[in-house]
PDB file of C-alpha atoms in Angstrom:
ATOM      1  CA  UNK A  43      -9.419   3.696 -11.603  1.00  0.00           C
ATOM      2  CA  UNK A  44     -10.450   7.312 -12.044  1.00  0.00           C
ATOM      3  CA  UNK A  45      -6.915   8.304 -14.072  1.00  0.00           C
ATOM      4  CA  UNK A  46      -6.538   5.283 -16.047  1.00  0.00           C
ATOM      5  CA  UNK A  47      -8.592   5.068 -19.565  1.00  0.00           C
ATOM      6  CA  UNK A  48      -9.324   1.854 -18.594  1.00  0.00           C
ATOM      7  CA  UNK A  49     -11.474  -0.370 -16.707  1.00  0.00           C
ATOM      8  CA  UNK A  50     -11.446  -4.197 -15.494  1.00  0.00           C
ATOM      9  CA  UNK A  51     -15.125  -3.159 -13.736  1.00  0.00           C
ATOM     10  CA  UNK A  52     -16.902  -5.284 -16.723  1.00  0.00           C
ATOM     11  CA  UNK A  53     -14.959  -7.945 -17.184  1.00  0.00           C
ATOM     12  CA  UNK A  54     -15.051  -8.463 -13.298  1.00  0.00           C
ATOM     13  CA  UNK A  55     -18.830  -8.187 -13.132  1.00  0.00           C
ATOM     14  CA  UNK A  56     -18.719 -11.062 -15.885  1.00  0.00           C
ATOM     15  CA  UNK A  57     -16.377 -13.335 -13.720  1.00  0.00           C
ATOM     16  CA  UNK A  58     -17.130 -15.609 -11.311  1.00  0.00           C
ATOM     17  CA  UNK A  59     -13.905 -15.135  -8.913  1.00  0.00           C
ATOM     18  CA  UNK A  60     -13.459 -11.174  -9.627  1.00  0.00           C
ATOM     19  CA  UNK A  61     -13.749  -7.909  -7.179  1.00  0.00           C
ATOM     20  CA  UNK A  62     -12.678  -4.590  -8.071  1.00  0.00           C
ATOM     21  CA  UNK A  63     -11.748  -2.437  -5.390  1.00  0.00           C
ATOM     22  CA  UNK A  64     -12.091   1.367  -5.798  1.00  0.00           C
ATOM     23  CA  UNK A  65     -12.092   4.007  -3.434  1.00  0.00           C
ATOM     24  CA  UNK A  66     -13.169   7.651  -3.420  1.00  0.00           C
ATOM     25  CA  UNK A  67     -10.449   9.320  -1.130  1.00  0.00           C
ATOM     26  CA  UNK A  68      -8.202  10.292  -3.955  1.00  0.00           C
ATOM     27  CA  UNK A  69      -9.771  11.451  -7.613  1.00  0.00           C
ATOM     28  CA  UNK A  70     -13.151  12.304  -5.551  1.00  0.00           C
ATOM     29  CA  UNK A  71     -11.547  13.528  -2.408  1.00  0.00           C
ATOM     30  CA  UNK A  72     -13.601  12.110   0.073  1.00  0.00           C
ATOM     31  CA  UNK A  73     -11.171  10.777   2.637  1.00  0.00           C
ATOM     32  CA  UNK A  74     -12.424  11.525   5.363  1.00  0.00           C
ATOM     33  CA  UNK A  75     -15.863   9.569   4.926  1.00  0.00           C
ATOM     34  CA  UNK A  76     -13.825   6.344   4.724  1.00  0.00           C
ATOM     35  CA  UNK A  77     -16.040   5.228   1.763  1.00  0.00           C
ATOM     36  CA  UNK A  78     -14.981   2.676  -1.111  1.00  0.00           C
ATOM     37  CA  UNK A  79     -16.954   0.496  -3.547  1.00  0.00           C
ATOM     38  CA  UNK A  80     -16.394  -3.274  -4.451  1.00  0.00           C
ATOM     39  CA  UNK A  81     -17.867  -4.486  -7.799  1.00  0.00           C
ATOM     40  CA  UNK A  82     -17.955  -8.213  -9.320  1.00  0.00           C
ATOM     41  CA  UNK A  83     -20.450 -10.866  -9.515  1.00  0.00           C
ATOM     42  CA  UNK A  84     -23.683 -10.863  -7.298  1.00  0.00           C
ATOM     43  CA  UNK A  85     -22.776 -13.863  -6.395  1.00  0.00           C
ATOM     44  CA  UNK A  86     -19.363 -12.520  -4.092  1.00  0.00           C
ATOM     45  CA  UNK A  87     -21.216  -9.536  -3.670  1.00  0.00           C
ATOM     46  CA  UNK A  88     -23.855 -11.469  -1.340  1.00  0.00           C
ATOM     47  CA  UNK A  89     -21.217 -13.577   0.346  1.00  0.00           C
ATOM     48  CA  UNK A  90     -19.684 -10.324   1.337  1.00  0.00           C
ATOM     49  CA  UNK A  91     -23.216  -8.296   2.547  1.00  0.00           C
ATOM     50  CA  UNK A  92     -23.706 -11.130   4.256  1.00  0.00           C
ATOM     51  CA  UNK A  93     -20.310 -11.190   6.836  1.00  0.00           C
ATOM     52  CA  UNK A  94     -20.353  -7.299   6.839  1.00  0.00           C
ATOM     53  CA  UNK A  95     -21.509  -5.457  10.017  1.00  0.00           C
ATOM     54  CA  UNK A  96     -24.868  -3.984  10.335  1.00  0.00           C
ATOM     55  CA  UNK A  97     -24.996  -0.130   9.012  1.00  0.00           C
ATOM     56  CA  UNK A  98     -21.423  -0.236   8.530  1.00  0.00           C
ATOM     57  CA  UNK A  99     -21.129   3.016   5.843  1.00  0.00           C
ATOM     58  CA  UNK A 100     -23.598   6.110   6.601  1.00  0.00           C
ATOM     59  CA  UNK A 101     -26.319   6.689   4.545  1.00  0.00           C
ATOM     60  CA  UNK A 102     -24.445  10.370   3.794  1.00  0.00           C
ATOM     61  CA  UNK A 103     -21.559   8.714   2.854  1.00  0.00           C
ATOM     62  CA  UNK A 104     -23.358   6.826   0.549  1.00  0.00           C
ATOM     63  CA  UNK A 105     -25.589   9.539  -0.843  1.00  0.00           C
ATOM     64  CA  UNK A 106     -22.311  11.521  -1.577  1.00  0.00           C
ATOM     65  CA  UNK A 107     -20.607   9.324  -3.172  1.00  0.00           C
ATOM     66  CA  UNK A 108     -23.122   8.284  -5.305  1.00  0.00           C
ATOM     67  CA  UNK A 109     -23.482  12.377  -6.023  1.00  0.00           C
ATOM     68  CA  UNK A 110     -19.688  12.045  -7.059  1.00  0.00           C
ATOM     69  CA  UNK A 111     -20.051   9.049  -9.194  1.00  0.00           C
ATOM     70  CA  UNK A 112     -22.484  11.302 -11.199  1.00  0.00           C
ATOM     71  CA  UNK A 113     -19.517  14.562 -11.388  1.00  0.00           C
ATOM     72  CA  UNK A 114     -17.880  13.959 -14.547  1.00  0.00           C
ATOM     73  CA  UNK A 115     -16.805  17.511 -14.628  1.00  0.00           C
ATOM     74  CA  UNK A 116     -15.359  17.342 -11.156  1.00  0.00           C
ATOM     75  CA  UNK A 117     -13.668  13.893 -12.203  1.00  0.00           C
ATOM     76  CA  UNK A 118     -11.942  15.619 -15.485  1.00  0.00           C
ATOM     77  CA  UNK A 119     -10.384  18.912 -13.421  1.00  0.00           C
ATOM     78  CA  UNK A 120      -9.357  16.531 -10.855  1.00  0.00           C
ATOM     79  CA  UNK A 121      -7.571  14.832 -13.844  1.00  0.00           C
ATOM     80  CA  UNK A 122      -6.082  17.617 -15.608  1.00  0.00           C
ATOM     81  CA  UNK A 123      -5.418  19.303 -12.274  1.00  0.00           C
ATOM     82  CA  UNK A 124      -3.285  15.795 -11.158  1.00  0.00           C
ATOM     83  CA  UNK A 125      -1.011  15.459 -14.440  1.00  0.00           C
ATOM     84  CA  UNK A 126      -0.286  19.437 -14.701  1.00  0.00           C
ATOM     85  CA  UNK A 127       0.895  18.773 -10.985  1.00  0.00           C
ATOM     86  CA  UNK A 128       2.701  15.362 -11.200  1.00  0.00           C
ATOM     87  CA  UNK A 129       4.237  16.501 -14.161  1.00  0.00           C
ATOM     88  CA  UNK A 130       5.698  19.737 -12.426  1.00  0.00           C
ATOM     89  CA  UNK A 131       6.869  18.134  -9.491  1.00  0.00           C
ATOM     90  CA  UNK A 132       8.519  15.601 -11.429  1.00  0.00           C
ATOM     91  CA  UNK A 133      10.357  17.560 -13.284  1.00  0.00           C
ATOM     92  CA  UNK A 134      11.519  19.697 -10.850  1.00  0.00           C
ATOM     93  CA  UNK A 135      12.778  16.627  -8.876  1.00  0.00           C
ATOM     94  CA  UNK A 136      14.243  15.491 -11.461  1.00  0.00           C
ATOM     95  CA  UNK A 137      15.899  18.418 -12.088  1.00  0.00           C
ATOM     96  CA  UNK A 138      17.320  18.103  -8.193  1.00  0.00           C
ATOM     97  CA  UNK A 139      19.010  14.646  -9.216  1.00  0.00           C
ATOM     98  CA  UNK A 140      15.927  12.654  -8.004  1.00  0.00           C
ATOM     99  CA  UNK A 141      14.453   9.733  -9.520  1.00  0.00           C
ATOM    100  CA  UNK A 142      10.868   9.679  -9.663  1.00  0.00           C
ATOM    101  CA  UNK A 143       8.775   6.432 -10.208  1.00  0.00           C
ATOM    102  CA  UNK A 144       6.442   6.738 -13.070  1.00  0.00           C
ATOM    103  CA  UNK A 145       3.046   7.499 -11.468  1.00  0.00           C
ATOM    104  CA  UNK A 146      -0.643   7.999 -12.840  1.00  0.00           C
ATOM    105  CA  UNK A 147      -2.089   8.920  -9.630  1.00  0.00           C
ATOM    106  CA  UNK A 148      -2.075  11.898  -6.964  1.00  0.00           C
ATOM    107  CA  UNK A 149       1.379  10.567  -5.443  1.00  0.00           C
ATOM    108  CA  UNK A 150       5.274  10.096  -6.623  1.00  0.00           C
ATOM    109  CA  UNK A 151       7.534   7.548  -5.123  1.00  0.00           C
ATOM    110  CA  UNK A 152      11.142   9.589  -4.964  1.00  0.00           C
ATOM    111  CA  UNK A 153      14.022   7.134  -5.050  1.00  0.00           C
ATOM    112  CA  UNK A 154      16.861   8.686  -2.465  1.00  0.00           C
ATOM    113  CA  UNK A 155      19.655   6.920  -0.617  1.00  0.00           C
ATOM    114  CA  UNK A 156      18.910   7.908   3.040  1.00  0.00           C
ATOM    115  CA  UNK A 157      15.723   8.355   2.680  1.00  0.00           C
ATOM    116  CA  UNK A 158      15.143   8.071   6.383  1.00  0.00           C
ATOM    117  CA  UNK A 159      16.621  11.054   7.354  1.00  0.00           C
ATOM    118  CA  UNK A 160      15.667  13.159   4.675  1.00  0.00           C
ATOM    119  CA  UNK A 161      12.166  11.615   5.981  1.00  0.00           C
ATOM    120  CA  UNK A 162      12.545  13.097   9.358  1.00  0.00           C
ATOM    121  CA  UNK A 163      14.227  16.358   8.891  1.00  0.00           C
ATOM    122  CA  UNK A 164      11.433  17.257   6.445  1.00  0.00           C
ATOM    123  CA  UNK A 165       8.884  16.201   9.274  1.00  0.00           C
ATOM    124  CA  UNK A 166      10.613  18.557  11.912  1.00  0.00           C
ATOM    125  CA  UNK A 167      10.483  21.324   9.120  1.00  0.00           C
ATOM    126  CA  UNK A 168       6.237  20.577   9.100  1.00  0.00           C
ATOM    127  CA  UNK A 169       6.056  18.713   5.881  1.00  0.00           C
ATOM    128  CA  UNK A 170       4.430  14.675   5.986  1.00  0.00           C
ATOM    129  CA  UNK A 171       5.623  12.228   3.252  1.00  0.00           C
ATOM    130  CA  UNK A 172       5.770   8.754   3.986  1.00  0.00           C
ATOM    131  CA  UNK A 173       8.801   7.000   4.629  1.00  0.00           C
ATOM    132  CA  UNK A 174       9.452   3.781   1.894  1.00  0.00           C
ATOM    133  CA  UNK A 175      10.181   1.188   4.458  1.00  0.00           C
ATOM    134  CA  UNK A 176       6.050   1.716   5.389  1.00  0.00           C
ATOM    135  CA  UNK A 177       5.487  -0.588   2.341  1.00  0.00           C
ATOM    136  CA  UNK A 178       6.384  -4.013   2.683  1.00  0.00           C
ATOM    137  CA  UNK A 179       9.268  -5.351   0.093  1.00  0.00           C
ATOM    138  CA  UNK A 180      10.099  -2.060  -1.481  1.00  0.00           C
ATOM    139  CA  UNK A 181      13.223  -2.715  -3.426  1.00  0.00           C
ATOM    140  CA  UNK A 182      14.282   1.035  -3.460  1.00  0.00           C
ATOM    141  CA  UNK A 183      15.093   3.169  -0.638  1.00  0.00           C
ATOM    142  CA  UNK A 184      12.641   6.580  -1.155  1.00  0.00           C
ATOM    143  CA  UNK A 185       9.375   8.161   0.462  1.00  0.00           C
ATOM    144  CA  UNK A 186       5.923   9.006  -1.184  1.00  0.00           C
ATOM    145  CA  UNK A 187       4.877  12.653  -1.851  1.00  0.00           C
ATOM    146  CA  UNK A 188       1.085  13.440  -2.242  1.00  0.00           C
ATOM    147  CA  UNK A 189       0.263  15.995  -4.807  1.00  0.00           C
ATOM    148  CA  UNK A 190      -0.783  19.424  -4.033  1.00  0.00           C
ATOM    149  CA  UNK A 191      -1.793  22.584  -5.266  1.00  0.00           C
ATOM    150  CA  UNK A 192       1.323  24.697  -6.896  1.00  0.00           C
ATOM    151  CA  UNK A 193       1.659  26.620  -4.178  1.00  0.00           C
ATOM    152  CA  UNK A 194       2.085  23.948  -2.169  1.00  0.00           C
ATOM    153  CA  UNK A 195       4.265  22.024  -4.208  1.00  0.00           C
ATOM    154  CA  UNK A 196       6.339  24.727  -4.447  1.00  0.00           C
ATOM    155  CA  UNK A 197       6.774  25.010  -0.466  1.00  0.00           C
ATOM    156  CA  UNK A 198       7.500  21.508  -0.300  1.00  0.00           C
ATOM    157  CA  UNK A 199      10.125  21.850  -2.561  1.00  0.00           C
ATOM    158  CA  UNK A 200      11.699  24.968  -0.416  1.00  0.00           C
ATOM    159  CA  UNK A 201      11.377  22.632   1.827  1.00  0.00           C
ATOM    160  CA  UNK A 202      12.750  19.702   0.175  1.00  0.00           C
ATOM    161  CA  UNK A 203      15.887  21.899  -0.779  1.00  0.00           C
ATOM    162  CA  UNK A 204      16.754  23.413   2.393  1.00  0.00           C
ATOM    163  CA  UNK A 205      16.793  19.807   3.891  1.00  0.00           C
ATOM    164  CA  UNK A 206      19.242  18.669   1.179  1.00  0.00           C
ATOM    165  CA  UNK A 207      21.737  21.566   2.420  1.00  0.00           C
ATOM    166  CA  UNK A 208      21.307  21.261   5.290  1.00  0.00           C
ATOM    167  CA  UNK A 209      22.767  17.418   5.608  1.00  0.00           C
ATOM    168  CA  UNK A 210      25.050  18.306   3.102  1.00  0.00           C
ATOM    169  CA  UNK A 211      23.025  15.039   0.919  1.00  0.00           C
ATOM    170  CA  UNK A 212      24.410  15.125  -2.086  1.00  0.00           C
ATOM    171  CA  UNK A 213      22.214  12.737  -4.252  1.00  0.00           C
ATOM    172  CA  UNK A 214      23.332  13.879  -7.835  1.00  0.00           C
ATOM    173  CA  UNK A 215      23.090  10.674 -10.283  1.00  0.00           C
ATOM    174  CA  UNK A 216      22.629   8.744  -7.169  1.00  0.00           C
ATOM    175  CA  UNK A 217      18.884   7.801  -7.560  1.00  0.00           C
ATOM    176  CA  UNK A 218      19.476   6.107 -10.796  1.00  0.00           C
TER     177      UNK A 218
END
């Protein structure tokens, strides 16, 4: 939602049969108070209040993520600060041989044949991506990289290189 230009939240509050899902762990960053927000017609919205548990988000959870809702600043440096990043580490991935799914959010799918092991060395080595058989029917053998700050990004891709060497994995024009 937050780095698209567009919106279905209108047209689902119109609807009869529509919910839009959104959560506030990735443009907002607030993970870690497991907080999301479904919007649509009152009419789903009351079935759903009605089979939820009692208290079941804290009233600080709410209260700061209704504060975020209200941070368009914070939203547009998140934004900026998420394509300057994708776009780096895409190119530089690319620039390894790597194909990189197309991505306007904080996380690249990176299409590599044995994509298991290069999962696990780069775990031993202290770096988490996830591992492309985690979601269900993936056609393409891969794992899922998180954005980060340069830095960061550039570590991972130390990282990234020094597991490529050291399986000899030669992936040149192999990721399509």
């Amino acid at each position: 939602g937050e780095f698209i230009d567009e919106s279905f939240i209108a047209r689902a509050v119109k609807s009869k049969n529509t919910l839009v899902l959104r959560t506030f762990s990735k443009a907002w960053g607030l993970a870690g108070l497991r907080i999301g927000a479904v919007i649509g017609p009152a009419t789903l919205i009351e079935k759903l209040t009605q089979a939820q548990q009692p208290f079941p988000v804290p009233q600080i959870a709410i209260k700061l993520a209704l504060a975020a809702l209200s941070d368009q600043k914070f939203i547009d440096k998140t934004k900026l600060f998420v394509t300057r990043e994708r776009k780096f580490l895409t190119s530089q991935l690319q620039l390894r041989g790597m194909s990189v799914s197309r991505s306007i959010t904080n996380n690249l799918f990176i299409k590599v044949p044995n994509a298991t092991n290069i999962v696990f060395e780069l775990e031993k080595c202290g770096v988490s991506v996830i591992n492309g058989t985690f979601f269900p029917d993936m056609p393409e053998e891969g794992f899922r990289i998180s954005l980060k700050d340069r830095q960061t990004n550039r570590i991972f891709l130390k990282k990234l290189d020094e597991v490529l060497k050291l399986n000899h994995h030669h992936i040149r024009n192999a990721g399509g």
